[in-house]
Amino acid sequence: MKLIKAFFNTKFNLLFLTLLLMISCSQEQEIKSEKDKANPIKRDLEQIKKTGTLRALTIYSSTTYFLYKGRPMGYEYELLERFADYLEVELELVVVKNMDDLFEKLNAGEGDIAAHGLTITSERKEEVAFTDYLYLTKQVLVQKKPDNWRTMHWNKLENSLIQDPMELLGDTVAVRKKSSYKERIANLSEELGGIIHVKELPGELATDKIIKKVVEGEIEYTVADANIASVMASYYPILDIGVPISFSQRISWATRKNSPDLLEATNNWLEEIKKKVDYNVIYNKYFKNKKNFKRRVKSDFYSLNNEEISPYDNLIKKHSKKLDWDWRFVTSLVYQESKFNPTNSSWANAQGLMQLMPATAKELGVTNRADPEQSIKGGLTYLKQIRENFQNVPDSVQRIKFTLAAYNCGLYHVIDAQRLAEKRGLNAQLWDENVEEMILELSSPKNYNDPVVKYGYVRGIEPYNYVDQIFERYQHYTQFIEV
């Protein structure tokens, strides 16, 4: 009996200790979260300029940031590119998978600015500083019409749907826990003098994905910004979005409260860009152009639909093994060369997915440059041959950059740039900030006539941008597509 009692005492003690540890860990996480809010990391415009990089926290959704036919797109993405240019820094996008963590990650220093369609509310102002608004919108109820709605009399159809927010009393609306939509439902309940129940959804679900759950009948009601709801309803006409539940609300981005200089710079930029036609063109592109939205949603190469970049993913995966390069990186190169158009031809008579010249194709045994497999196989064989000339470059990433530059402008122009770099005391085995600068110099007569330069003029901006753009696009691909 004593042994049994001792066993149960020991078991109880272990369970008790485990429970204490769980409570302790939970409290520590809460304390850390509160500490981040109270003492956000200090990194303002001066530090951003010093590092040369703006880190933007954003969300993966059908309007904010996504991949379509190999190209990164999105309302926030296009504006952020312009903002980074305005600040004269590079842009680094940090995708936040759980929207409920957005402000916490901002204050913890994982990004400098939260760039997503954020509704300004009093509660949120306690955590972050909002920029001037990007646009105004209303919140609307999103509900599904009956399946046979097209054949119903309009009066019957109206009676089957909620027509007034008052009718939501006692019913349930599904929204994210930390969304402005939840705040609005709470305020609406108070205004109406009753209770509208809320079903909390996980922060991983973007608004467009929640709306799709309404379409599929998984939830009955949700709330969305009118511009997002409108573009979704253009593809899913079974949606009804005709019941507003708020007045106009301001949508903006956010910075940490202790980043006043970045906030001021953002507002100054917004004031400037709002005066340009470009600003309205970008807004209309993602929120008003319903034809383009429908085309994206139907595409197999829309990252919200499939884990595919192009029609040639399988061919690229097959042949990229010979280089031992990430197939997504090779796909970025193929996009750079031809935008996935197998019949694409250049003014210099380069043709196909990998833009092979006639003489090069003949040497590689490529009989039809417009044939996708021949082009990819031939192009990657040629890249492997070029890479052999840079085996003395110790860093593998730098070796890739030299290989790409040589593929673009010719091996001997890159060797000329290496010679010029060595003459000027730069590192001839380093592309970044060394040989890349010399390839630019080879556009100038005083440089391409230098005695160490054997192959003359080259339009250096082309290989310079070529390398940068392939690497930048690859970073986007890694955000969306698993290996």
CSV table of N, CA and C in Angstrom, one decimal, residues 317-417:
chain,number,residue,atom,x,y,z
A,317,LYS,N,13.1,21.6,-62.9
A,317,LYS,CA,13.5,20.7,-61.8
A,317,LYS,C,14.4,19.6,-62.3
A,318,LYS,N,14.0,19.0,-63.5
A,318,LYS,CA,14.8,17.9,-64.0
A,318,LYS,C,16.2,18.3,-64.4
A,319,HIS,N,16.3,19.4,-65.1
A,319,HIS,CA,17.6,19.8,-65.7
A,319,HIS,C,18.5,20.6,-64.8
A,320,SER,N,17.9,21.2,-63.8
A,320,SER,CA,18.7,22.1,-62.9
A,320,SER,C,19.6,21.3,-62.0
A,321,LYS,N,19.4,19.9,-61.9
A,321,LYS,CA,20.2,19.1,-61.1
A,321,LYS,C,21.7,19.0,-61.6
A,322,LYS,N,21.8,19.3,-62.9
A,322,LYS,CA,23.2,19.2,-63.4
A,322,LYS,C,24.1,20.4,-62.9
A,323,LEU,N,23.4,21.5,-62.5
A,323,LEU,CA,24.1,22.6,-61.9
A,323,LEU,C,24.1,22.6,-60.4
A,324,ASP,N,23.3,21.7,-59.8
A,324,ASP,CA,23.1,21.7,-58.4
A,324,ASP,C,22.6,23.1,-57.9
A,325,TRP,N,21.8,23.7,-58.6
A,325,TRP,CA,21.2,25.0,-58.2
A,325,TRP,C,19.7,24.7,-57.8
A,326,ASP,N,19.2,25.5,-56.9
A,326,ASP,CA,17.8,25.5,-56.5
A,326,ASP,C,16.9,25.7,-57.8
A,327,TRP,N,16.0,24.8,-58.1
A,327,TRP,CA,15.2,24.9,-59.3
A,327,TRP,C,14.4,26.3,-59.3
A,328,ARG,N,14.1,26.8,-58.2
A,328,ARG,CA,13.4,28.1,-58.1
A,328,ARG,C,14.3,29.2,-58.6
A,329,PHE,N,15.6,29.1,-58.3
A,329,PHE,CA,16.6,30.1,-58.8
A,329,PHE,C,16.7,30.0,-60.3
A,330,VAL,N,16.8,28.8,-60.8
A,330,VAL,CA,16.8,28.6,-62.3
A,330,VAL,C,15.6,29.2,-63.0
A,331,THR,N,14.4,29.0,-62.3
A,331,THR,CA,13.2,29.5,-62.8
A,331,THR,C,13.2,31.0,-62.9
A,332,SER,N,13.8,31.6,-61.9
A,332,SER,CA,13.9,33.1,-61.9
A,332,SER,C,14.8,33.5,-63.1
A,333,LEU,N,15.8,32.7,-63.4
A,333,LEU,CA,16.7,33.0,-64.6
A,333,LEU,C,15.9,32.9,-65.9
A,334,VAL,N,15.1,31.8,-66.0
A,334,VAL,CA,14.3,31.6,-67.2
A,334,VAL,C,13.3,32.8,-67.4
A,335,TYR,N,12.7,33.2,-66.3
A,335,TYR,CA,11.8,34.3,-66.4
A,335,TYR,C,12.5,35.6,-66.9
A,336,GLN,N,13.7,35.8,-66.4
A,336,GLN,CA,14.5,37.0,-66.8
A,336,GLN,C,14.8,36.9,-68.3
A,337,GLU,N,15.1,35.7,-68.8
A,337,GLU,CA,15.5,35.6,-70.2
A,337,GLU,C,14.3,35.8,-71.1
A,338,SER,N,13.2,35.2,-70.8
A,338,SER,CA,12.1,35.1,-71.8
A,338,SER,C,10.7,35.3,-71.2
A,339,LYS,N,10.6,35.5,-69.9
A,339,LYS,CA,9.2,35.6,-69.3
A,339,LYS,C,8.4,34.4,-69.6
A,340,PHE,N,9.0,33.3,-69.7
A,340,PHE,CA,8.4,31.9,-70.0
A,340,PHE,C,7.7,31.8,-71.3
A,341,ASN,N,8.2,32.7,-72.3
A,341,ASN,CA,7.7,32.6,-73.6
A,341,ASN,C,8.7,31.8,-74.5
A,342,PRO,N,8.3,30.6,-74.9
A,342,PRO,CA,9.3,29.8,-75.7
A,342,PRO,C,9.6,30.2,-77.1
A,343,THR,N,8.8,31.1,-77.6
A,343,THR,CA,9.0,31.6,-79.0
A,343,THR,C,9.6,33.0,-78.9
A,344,ASN,N,9.9,33.5,-77.8
A,344,ASN,CA,10.5,34.9,-77.6
A,344,ASN,C,11.8,35.0,-78.4
A,345,SER,N,11.9,36.1,-79.1
A,345,SER,CA,13.2,36.4,-79.9
A,345,SER,C,13.7,37.8,-79.6
A,346,SER,N,15.0,38.0,-79.5
A,346,SER,CA,15.5,39.3,-79.2
A,346,SER,C,16.0,40.0,-80.5
A,347,TRP,N,16.4,41.2,-80.5
A,347,TRP,CA,16.9,42.0,-81.6
A,347,TRP,C,18.2,41.3,-82.2
A,348,ALA,N,18.9,40.6,-81.3
A,348,ALA,CA,20.2,40.0,-81.6
A,348,ALA,C,20.0,38.6,-82.1
A,349,ASN,N,18.7,38.2,-82.3
A,349,ASN,CA,18.4,36.8,-82.8
A,349,ASN,C,18.6,35.7,-81.8
A,350,ALA,N,18.7,36.1,-80.5
A,350,ALA,CA,18.6,35.1,-79.4
A,350,ALA,C,17.1,34.6,-79.3
A,351,GLN,N,16.9,33.3,-79.0
A,351,GLN,CA,15.6,32.8,-79.1
A,351,GLN,C,15.3,31.7,-78.0
A,352,GLY,N,14.1,31.6,-77.7
A,352,GLY,CA,13.6,30.5,-76.8
A,352,GLY,C,13.6,30.9,-75.3
A,353,LEU,N,13.3,29.9,-74.5
A,353,LEU,CA,13.2,30.2,-73.0
A,353,LEU,C,14.5,30.7,-72.4
A,354,MET,N,15.6,30.1,-73.0
A,354,MET,CA,16.9,30.5,-72.4
A,354,MET,C,17.7,31.5,-73.4
A,355,GLN,N,17.0,32.0,-74.4
A,355,GLN,CA,17.5,33.0,-75.3
A,355,GLN,C,18.9,32.6,-75.8
A,356,LEU,N,19.0,31.4,-76.4
A,356,LEU,CA,20.2,31.0,-77.0
A,356,LEU,C,20.5,31.6,-78.4
A,357,MET,N,21.7,32.0,-78.6
A,357,MET,CA,22.1,32.5,-79.9
A,357,MET,C,22.3,31.3,-80.9
A,358,PRO,N,22.1,31.5,-82.2
A,358,PRO,CA,22.2,30.4,-83.2
A,358,PRO,C,23.5,29.6,-83.1
A,359,ALA,N,24.7,30.2,-83.0
A,359,ALA,CA,26.0,29.6,-83.0
A,359,ALA,C,26.1,28.7,-81.7
A,360,THR,N,25.7,29.4,-80.6
A,360,THR,CA,25.7,28.7,-79.3
A,360,THR,C,24.9,27.4,-79.3
A,361,ALA,N,23.7,27.6,-79.8
A,361,ALA,CA,22.7,26.5,-79.9
A,361,ALA,C,23.3,25.3,-80.7
A,362,LYS,N,24.0,25.7,-81.8
A,362,LYS,CA,24.5,24.6,-82.7
A,362,LYS,C,25.6,23.8,-81.9
A,363,GLU,N,26.5,24.6,-81.2
A,363,GLU,CA,27.6,23.9,-80.4
A,363,GLU,C,27.0,23.0,-79.3
A,364,LEU,N,25.8,23.4,-78.8
A,364,LEU,CA,25.2,22.6,-77.7
A,364,LEU,C,24.3,21.5,-78.2
A,365,GLY,N,24.2,21.4,-79.5
A,365,GLY,CA,23.3,20.3,-80.1
A,365,GLY,C,21.8,20.6,-80.0
A,366,VAL,N,21.5,21.9,-79.9
A,366,VAL,CA,20.1,22.3,-79.8
A,366,VAL,C,19.6,22.6,-81.3
A,367,THR,N,18.7,21.8,-81.7
A,367,THR,CA,18.2,21.9,-83.1
A,367,THR,C,17.0,22.8,-83.3
A,368,ASN,N,16.3,23.0,-82.2
A,368,ASN,CA,15.1,23.8,-82.2
A,368,ASN,C,15.1,24.6,-80.9
A,369,ARG,N,15.5,25.9,-81.1
A,369,ARG,CA,15.6,26.8,-79.9
A,369,ARG,C,14.2,27.1,-79.3
A,370,ALA,N,13.2,26.9,-80.0
A,370,ALA,CA,11.8,27.2,-79.5
A,370,ALA,C,11.2,26.0,-78.7
A,371,ASP,N,11.9,24.9,-78.7
A,371,ASP,CA,11.5,23.7,-78.0
A,371,ASP,C,11.9,23.9,-76.5
A,372,PRO,N,10.9,23.9,-75.6
A,372,PRO,CA,11.2,24.2,-74.2
A,372,PRO,C,12.3,23.3,-73.6
A,373,GLU,N,12.2,22.0,-73.8
A,373,GLU,CA,13.2,21.1,-73.2
A,373,GLU,C,14.6,21.3,-73.7
A,374,GLN,N,14.7,21.4,-75.1
A,374,GLN,CA,16.0,21.6,-75.7
A,374,GLN,C,16.6,22.9,-75.2
A,375,SER,N,15.8,24.0,-75.1
A,375,SER,CA,16.3,25.3,-74.7
A,375,SER,C,16.8,25.2,-73.2
A,376,ILE,N,16.0,24.6,-72.3
A,376,ILE,CA,16.4,24.6,-70.9
A,376,ILE,C,17.6,23.7,-70.7
A,377,LYS,N,17.6,22.5,-71.4
A,377,LYS,CA,18.8,21.6,-71.3
A,377,LYS,C,20.0,22.3,-71.8
A,378,GLY,N,19.9,22.9,-73.0
A,378,GLY,CA,21.0,23.6,-73.6
A,378,GLY,C,21.5,24.7,-72.8
A,379,GLY,N,20.6,25.6,-72.4
A,379,GLY,CA,21.0,26.7,-71.6
A,379,GLY,C,21.7,26.4,-70.3
A,380,LEU,N,21.3,25.3,-69.6
A,380,LEU,CA,21.9,24.9,-68.4
A,380,LEU,C,23.3,24.3,-68.6
A,381,THR,N,23.4,23.6,-69.7
A,381,THR,CA,24.7,23.0,-70.1
A,381,THR,C,25.7,24.1,-70.4
A,382,TYR,N,25.2,25.2,-71.0
A,382,TYR,CA,26.1,26.3,-71.3
A,382,TYR,C,26.5,27.0,-70.0
A,383,LEU,N,25.6,27.2,-69.1
A,383,LEU,CA,25.9,27.8,-67.8
A,383,LEU,C,26.9,27.0,-67.1
A,384,LYS,N,26.8,25.7,-67.1
A,384,LYS,CA,27.8,24.8,-66.5
A,384,LYS,C,29.2,25.0,-67.1
A,385,GLN,N,29.2,25.2,-68.4
A,385,GLN,CA,30.5,25.4,-69.1
A,385,GLN,C,31.1,26.7,-68.6
A,386,ILE,N,30.3,27.7,-68.6
A,386,ILE,CA,30.7,29.1,-68.1
A,386,ILE,C,31.3,29.0,-66.7
A,387,ARG,N,30.5,28.3,-65.8
A,387,ARG,CA,30.9,28.2,-64.4
A,387,ARG,C,32.3,27.7,-64.2
A,388,GLU,N,32.8,26.8,-65.1
A,388,GLU,CA,34.1,26.2,-65.0
A,388,GLU,C,35.2,27.3,-65.0
A,389,ASN,N,34.9,28.4,-65.6
A,389,ASN,CA,35.9,29.5,-65.7
A,389,ASN,C,36.0,30.3,-64.4
A,390,PHE,N,35.2,30.0,-63.5
A,390,PHE,CA,35.2,30.8,-62.2
A,390,PHE,C,35.4,29.9,-61.0
A,391,GLN,N,36.1,28.7,-61.2
A,391,GLN,CA,36.3,27.8,-60.1
A,391,GLN,C,37.3,28.4,-59.1
A,392,ASN,N,38.1,29.4,-59.5
A,392,ASN,CA,39.0,30.0,-58.5
A,392,ASN,C,38.3,31.0,-57.6
A,393,VAL,N,37.0,31.3,-57.9
A,393,VAL,CA,36.2,32.2,-57.0
A,393,VAL,C,35.7,31.3,-55.8
A,394,PRO,N,36.3,31.7,-54.6
A,394,PRO,CA,36.0,30.8,-53.4
A,394,PRO,C,34.6,30.8,-52.9
A,395,ASP,N,33.9,31.9,-53.0
A,395,ASP,CA,32.5,31.9,-52.5
A,395,ASP,C,31.5,31.4,-53.5
A,396,SER,N,30.7,30.5,-53.1
A,396,SER,CA,29.8,29.8,-54.1
A,396,SER,C,28.7,30.8,-54.6
A,397,VAL,N,28.2,31.7,-53.8
A,397,VAL,CA,27.2,32.7,-54.3
A,397,VAL,C,27.8,33.6,-55.3
A,398,GLN,N,29.1,34.1,-55.0
A,398,GLN,CA,29.8,35.0,-55.9
A,398,GLN,C,30.0,34.3,-57.2
A,399,ARG,N,30.4,33.0,-57.1
A,399,ARG,CA,30.6,32.2,-58.4
A,399,ARG,C,29.4,32.2,-59.2
A,400,ILE,N,28.2,32.1,-58.6
A,400,ILE,CA,27.0,32.1,-59.4
A,400,ILE,C,26.8,33.4,-60.0
A,401,LYS,N,27.1,34.5,-59.3
A,401,LYS,CA,26.9,35.8,-59.9
A,401,LYS,C,27.8,36.1,-61.1
A,402,PHE,N,29.1,35.6,-61.0
A,402,PHE,CA,29.9,35.8,-62.2
A,402,PHE,C,29.4,34.9,-63.3
A,403,THR,N,28.9,33.7,-63.1
A,403,THR,CA,28.4,32.9,-64.1
A,403,THR,C,27.2,33.5,-64.8
A,404,LEU,N,26.3,34.1,-64.0
A,404,LEU,CA,25.1,34.8,-64.6
A,404,LEU,C,25.5,36.0,-65.5
A,405,ALA,N,26.4,36.8,-64.9
A,405,ALA,CA,26.9,38.0,-65.7
A,405,ALA,C,27.5,37.6,-67.0
A,406,ALA,N,28.3,36.5,-67.0
A,406,ALA,CA,28.9,36.0,-68.2
A,406,ALA,C,27.9,35.5,-69.2
A,407,TYR,N,26.9,34.8,-68.7
A,407,TYR,CA,25.8,34.3,-69.6
A,407,TYR,C,25.1,35.4,-70.3
A,408,ASN,N,25.0,36.5,-69.6
A,408,ASN,CA,24.3,37.7,-70.1
A,408,ASN,C,25.1,38.5,-71.1
A,409,CYS,N,26.3,38.8,-70.7
A,409,CYS,CA,27.1,39.8,-71.6
A,409,CYS,C,28.3,39.2,-72.3
A,410,GLY,N,28.6,37.9,-71.9
A,410,GLY,CA,29.8,37.3,-72.5
A,410,GLY,C,30.9,37.1,-71.5
A,411,LEU,N,31.5,35.9,-71.6
A,411,LEU,CA,32.6,35.6,-70.6
A,411,LEU,C,33.7,36.6,-70.6
A,412,TYR,N,34.2,37.0,-71.8
A,412,TYR,CA,35.4,37.8,-71.9
A,412,TYR,C,35.2,39.2,-71.4
A,413,HIS,N,34.0,39.7,-71.5
A,413,HIS,CA,33.7,41.0,-70.9
A,413,HIS,C,33.8,41.0,-69.4
A,414,VAL,N,33.4,39.9,-68.8
A,414,VAL,CA,33.4,39.7,-67.3
A,414,VAL,C,34.9,39.6,-66.9
A,415,ILE,N,35.7,38.9,-67.7
A,415,ILE,CA,37.1,38.7,-67.4
A,415,ILE,C,37.8,40.1,-67.5
A,416,ASP,N,37.4,40.9,-68.5
A,416,ASP,CA,37.9,42.3,-68.6
A,416,ASP,C,37.6,43.1,-67.3
A,417,ALA,N,36.4,43.0,-66.8
A,417,ALA,CA,36.0,43.7,-65.6
A,417,ALA,C,36.8,43.2,-64.4
